[in-house]
Short mmCIF file of C-alpha atoms in Angstrom, two decimals:
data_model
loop_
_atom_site.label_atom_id
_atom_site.label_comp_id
_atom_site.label_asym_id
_atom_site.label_seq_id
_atom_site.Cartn_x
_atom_site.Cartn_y
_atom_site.Cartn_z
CA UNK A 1 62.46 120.55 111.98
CA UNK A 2 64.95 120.31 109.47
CA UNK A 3 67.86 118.55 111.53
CA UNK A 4 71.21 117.83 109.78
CA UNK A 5 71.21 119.69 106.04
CA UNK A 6 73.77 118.15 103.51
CA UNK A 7 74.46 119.83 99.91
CA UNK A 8 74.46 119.17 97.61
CA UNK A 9 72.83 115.70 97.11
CA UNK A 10 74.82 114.56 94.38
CA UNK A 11 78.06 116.06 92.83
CA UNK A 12 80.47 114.89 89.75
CA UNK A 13 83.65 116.46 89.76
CA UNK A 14 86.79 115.64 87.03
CA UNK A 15 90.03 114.64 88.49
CA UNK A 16 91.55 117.09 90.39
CA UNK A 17 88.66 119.87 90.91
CA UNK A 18 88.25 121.06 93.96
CA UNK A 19 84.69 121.20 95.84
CA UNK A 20 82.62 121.98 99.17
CA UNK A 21 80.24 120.04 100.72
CA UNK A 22 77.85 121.70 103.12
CA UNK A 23 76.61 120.57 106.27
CA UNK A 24 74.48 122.78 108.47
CA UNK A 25 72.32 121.50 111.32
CA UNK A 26 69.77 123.14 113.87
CA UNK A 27 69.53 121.22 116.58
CA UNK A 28 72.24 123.37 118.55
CA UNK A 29 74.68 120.29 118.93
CA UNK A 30 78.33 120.53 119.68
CA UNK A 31 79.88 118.07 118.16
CA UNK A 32 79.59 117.69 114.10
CA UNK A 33 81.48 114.76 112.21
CA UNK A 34 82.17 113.95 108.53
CA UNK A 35 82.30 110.17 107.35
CA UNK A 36 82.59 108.43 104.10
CA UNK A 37 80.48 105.34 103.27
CA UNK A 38 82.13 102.82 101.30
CA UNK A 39 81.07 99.36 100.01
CA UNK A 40 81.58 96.56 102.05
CA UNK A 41 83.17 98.95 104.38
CA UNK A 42 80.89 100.68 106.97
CA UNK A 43 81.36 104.53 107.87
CA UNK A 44 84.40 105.84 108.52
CA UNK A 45 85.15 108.88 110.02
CA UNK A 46 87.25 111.55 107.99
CA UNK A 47 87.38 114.60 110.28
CA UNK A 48 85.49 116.28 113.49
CA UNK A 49 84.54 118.88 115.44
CA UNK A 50 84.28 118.30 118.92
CA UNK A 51 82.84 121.66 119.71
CA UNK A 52 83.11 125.40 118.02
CA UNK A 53 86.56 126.32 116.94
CA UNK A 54 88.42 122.86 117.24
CA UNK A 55 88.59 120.29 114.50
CA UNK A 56 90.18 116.82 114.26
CA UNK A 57 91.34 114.03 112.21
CA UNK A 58 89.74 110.89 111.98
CA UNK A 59 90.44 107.24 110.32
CA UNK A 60 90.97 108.75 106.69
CA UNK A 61 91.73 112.40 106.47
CA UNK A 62 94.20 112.33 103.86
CA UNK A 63 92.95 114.28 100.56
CA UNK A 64 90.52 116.46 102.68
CA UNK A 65 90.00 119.74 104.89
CA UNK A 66 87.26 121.20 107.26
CA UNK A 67 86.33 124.20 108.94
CA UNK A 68 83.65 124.60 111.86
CA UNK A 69 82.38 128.06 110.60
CA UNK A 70 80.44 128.45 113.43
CA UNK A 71 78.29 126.37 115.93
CA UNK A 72 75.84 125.34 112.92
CA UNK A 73 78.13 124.75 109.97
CA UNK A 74 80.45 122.68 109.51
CA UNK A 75 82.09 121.99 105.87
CA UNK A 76 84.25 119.57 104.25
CA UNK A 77 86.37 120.52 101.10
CA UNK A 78 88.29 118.36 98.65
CA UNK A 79 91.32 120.49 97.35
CA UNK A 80 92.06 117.90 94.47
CA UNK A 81 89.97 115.17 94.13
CA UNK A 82 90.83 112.00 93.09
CA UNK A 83 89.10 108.40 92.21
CA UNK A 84 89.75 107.28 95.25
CA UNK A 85 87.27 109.79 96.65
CA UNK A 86 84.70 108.80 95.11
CA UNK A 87 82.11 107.73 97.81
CA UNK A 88 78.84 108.42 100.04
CA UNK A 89 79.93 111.39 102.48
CA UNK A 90 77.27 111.65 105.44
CA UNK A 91 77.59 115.01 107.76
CA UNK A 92 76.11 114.06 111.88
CA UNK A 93 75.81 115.90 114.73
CA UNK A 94 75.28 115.49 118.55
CA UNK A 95 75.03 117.01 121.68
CA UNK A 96 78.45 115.69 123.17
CA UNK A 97 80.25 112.37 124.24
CA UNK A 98 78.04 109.26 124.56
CA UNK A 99 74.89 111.04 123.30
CA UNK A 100 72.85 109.99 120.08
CA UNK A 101 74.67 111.21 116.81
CA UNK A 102 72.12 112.03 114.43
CA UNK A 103 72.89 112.02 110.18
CA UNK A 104 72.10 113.89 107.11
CA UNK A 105 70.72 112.30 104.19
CA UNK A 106 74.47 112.32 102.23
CA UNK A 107 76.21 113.66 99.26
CA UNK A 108 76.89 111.21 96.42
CA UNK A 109 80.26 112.43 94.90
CA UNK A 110 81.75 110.78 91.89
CA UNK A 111 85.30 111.70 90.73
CA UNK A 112 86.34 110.95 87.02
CA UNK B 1 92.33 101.55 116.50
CA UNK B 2 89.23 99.29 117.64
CA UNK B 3 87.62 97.43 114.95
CA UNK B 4 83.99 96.52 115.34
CA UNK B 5 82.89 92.89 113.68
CA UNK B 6 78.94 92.71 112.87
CA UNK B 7 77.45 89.66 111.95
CA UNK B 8 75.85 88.57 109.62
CA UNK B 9 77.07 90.68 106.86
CA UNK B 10 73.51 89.93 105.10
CA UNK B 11 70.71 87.97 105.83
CA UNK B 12 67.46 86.60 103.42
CA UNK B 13 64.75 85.75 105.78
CA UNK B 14 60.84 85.39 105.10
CA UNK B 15 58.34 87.81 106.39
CA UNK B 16 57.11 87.14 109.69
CA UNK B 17 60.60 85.34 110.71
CA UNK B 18 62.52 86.96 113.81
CA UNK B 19 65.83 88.39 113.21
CA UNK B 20 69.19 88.11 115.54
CA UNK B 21 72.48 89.77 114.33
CA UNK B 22 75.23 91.24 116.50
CA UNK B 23 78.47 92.95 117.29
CA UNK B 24 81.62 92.82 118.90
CA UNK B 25 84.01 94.45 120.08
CA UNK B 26 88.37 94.18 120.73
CA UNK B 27 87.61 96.10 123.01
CA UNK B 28 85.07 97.66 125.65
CA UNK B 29 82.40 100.52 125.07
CA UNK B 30 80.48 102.38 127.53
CA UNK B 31 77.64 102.98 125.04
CA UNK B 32 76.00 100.94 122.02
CA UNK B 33 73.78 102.40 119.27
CA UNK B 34 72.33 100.61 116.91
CA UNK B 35 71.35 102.85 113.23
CA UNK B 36 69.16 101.00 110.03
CA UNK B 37 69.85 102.96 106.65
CA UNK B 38 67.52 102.92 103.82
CA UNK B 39 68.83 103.21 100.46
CA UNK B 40 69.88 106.75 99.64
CA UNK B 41 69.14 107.76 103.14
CA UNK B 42 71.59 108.82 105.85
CA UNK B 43 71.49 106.01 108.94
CA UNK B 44 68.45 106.77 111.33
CA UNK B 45 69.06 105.97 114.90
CA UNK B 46 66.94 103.06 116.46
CA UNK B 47 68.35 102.45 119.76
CA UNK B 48 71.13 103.26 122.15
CA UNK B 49 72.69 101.64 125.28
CA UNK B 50 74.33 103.05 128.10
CA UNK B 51 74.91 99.94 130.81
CA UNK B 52 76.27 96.42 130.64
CA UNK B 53 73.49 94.28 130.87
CA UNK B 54 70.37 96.49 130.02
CA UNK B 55 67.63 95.66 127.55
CA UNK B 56 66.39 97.97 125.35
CA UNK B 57 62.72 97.71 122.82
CA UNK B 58 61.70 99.77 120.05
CA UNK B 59 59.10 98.17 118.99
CA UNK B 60 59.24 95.19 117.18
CA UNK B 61 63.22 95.86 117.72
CA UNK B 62 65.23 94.94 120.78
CA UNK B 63 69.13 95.27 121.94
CA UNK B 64 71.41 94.36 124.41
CA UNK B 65 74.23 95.68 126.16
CA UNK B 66 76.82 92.77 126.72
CA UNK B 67 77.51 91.80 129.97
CA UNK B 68 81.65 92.00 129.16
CA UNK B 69 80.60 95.60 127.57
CA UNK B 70 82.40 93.78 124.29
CA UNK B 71 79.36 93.23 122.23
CA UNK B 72 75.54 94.09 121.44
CA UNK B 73 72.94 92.38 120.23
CA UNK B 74 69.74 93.48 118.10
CA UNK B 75 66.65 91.59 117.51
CA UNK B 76 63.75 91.74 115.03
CA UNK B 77 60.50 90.48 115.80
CA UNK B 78 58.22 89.22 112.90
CA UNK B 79 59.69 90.89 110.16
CA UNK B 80 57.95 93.19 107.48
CA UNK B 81 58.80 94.13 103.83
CA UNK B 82 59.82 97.49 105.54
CA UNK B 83 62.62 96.27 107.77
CA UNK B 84 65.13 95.69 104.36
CA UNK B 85 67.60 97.43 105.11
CA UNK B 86 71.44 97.88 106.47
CA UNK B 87 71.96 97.74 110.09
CA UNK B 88 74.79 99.23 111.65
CA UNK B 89 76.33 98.58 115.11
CA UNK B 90 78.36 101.60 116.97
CA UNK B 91 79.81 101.64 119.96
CA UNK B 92 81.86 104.30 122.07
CA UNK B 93 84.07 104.48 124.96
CA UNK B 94 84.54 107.54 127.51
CA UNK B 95 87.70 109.12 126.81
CA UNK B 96 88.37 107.86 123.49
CA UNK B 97 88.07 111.17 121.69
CA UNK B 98 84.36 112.03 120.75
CA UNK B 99 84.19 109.73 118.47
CA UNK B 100 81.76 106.44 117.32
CA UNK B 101 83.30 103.47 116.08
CA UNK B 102 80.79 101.85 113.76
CA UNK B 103 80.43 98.84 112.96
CA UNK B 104 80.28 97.43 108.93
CA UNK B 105 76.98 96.57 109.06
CA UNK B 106 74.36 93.79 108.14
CA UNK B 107 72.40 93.90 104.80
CA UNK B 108 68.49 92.38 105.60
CA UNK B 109 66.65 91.16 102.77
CA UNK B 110 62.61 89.99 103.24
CA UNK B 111 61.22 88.04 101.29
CA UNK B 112 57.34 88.08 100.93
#
């Protein structure tokens, strides 16, 4: 029962490469969200998916992109990273509105 | 946007001491959860809240749902080495896109 599947685990990238993270899960939820994870500043939420085919912003988009490939999958790519991105980026997933939102285990990205 | 304010932002206790910390709210949420993250985990859910008033146990863990549906409250009974952790509030209102506010959380340290 694998759950929500992040890769990769950890990731080092030079100023302005560009990258995907992966998020998969198997729990046949709806809903799939991307946050970062900052010191001293809790989880914020960068983009989501409120169910197949529709995507929205969050509290920090800027810098990033997503696309719900299907009801599974659901990535989130840097075009040109910066410092600034440089952060704990957790993939979760959930049935729908007020249910339980369940996590993957994160991506560690450092940018250069 | 609403801001969540968890308190305390860490705590040092001794093993075997009980353990209050809490959350609130500009504003009001239909549902609470409560997550603990180990280190270079993703947040694991402990409990959710769907009603003003009700009280929850997990365990050695219990949480409240405010009575003004502005705050939540989750408690810690005789603490063990395995309860270090962060502790993150989140809280969600119908209608307000999807999407969990969290909370910045509350770093517990036990000391044996």
């Amino acid at each position: 029962n694998a759950g929500v599947t992040q890769t990769p685990k950890f990731q080092v990238l030079k100023t302005g490469q560009s990258m995907t993270l992966q998020c998969a899960q198997d729990m046949n939820h709806n809903s799939m969200y991307w946050y970062r994870q900052d010191p001293g500043m809790g989880l914020r939420l960068i983009y989501y998916s409120a169910s197949e085919g529709t995507t929205d912003k969050g509290e920090v988009p800027n810098g990033y992109n997503v696309s719900r490939l299907n009801k599974r999958e659901f990535s989130l790519r840097l075009e040109s990273a910066a410092p600034s991105q440089t952060s704990v980026y957790f993939c979760a997933s959930r049935t729908g509105v007020n249910e339980k939102l369940f996590f993957g285990s994160g991506t560690q990205l450092s940018v250069l | 946007g609403q801001q969540l304010n968890q308190s305390p932002q860490s705590m040092f206790i001794q093993e075997g001491e009980d353990v209050s910390m809490n959350c609130t709210s500009s504003s009001i949420f239909n549902t609470w959860l409560w997550y603990k993250q180990d280190p270079g985990e993703g947040p694991v859910l402990l409990i959710a809240l769907y009603k003003a008033g009700e009280l929850t146990s997990n365990g050695r863990l219990t949480a409240q749902f405010g009575i003004t549906r502005k705050d939540s409250f989750l408690n810690i009974s005789a603490s063990i080495p395995s309860d270090v952790g962060i502790y993150f509030c989140a809280g969600e209102l119908t209608g307000g896109g999807n999407k969990l506010t969290f909370g910045t959380g509350t770093q517990l340290k036990v000391e044996l």
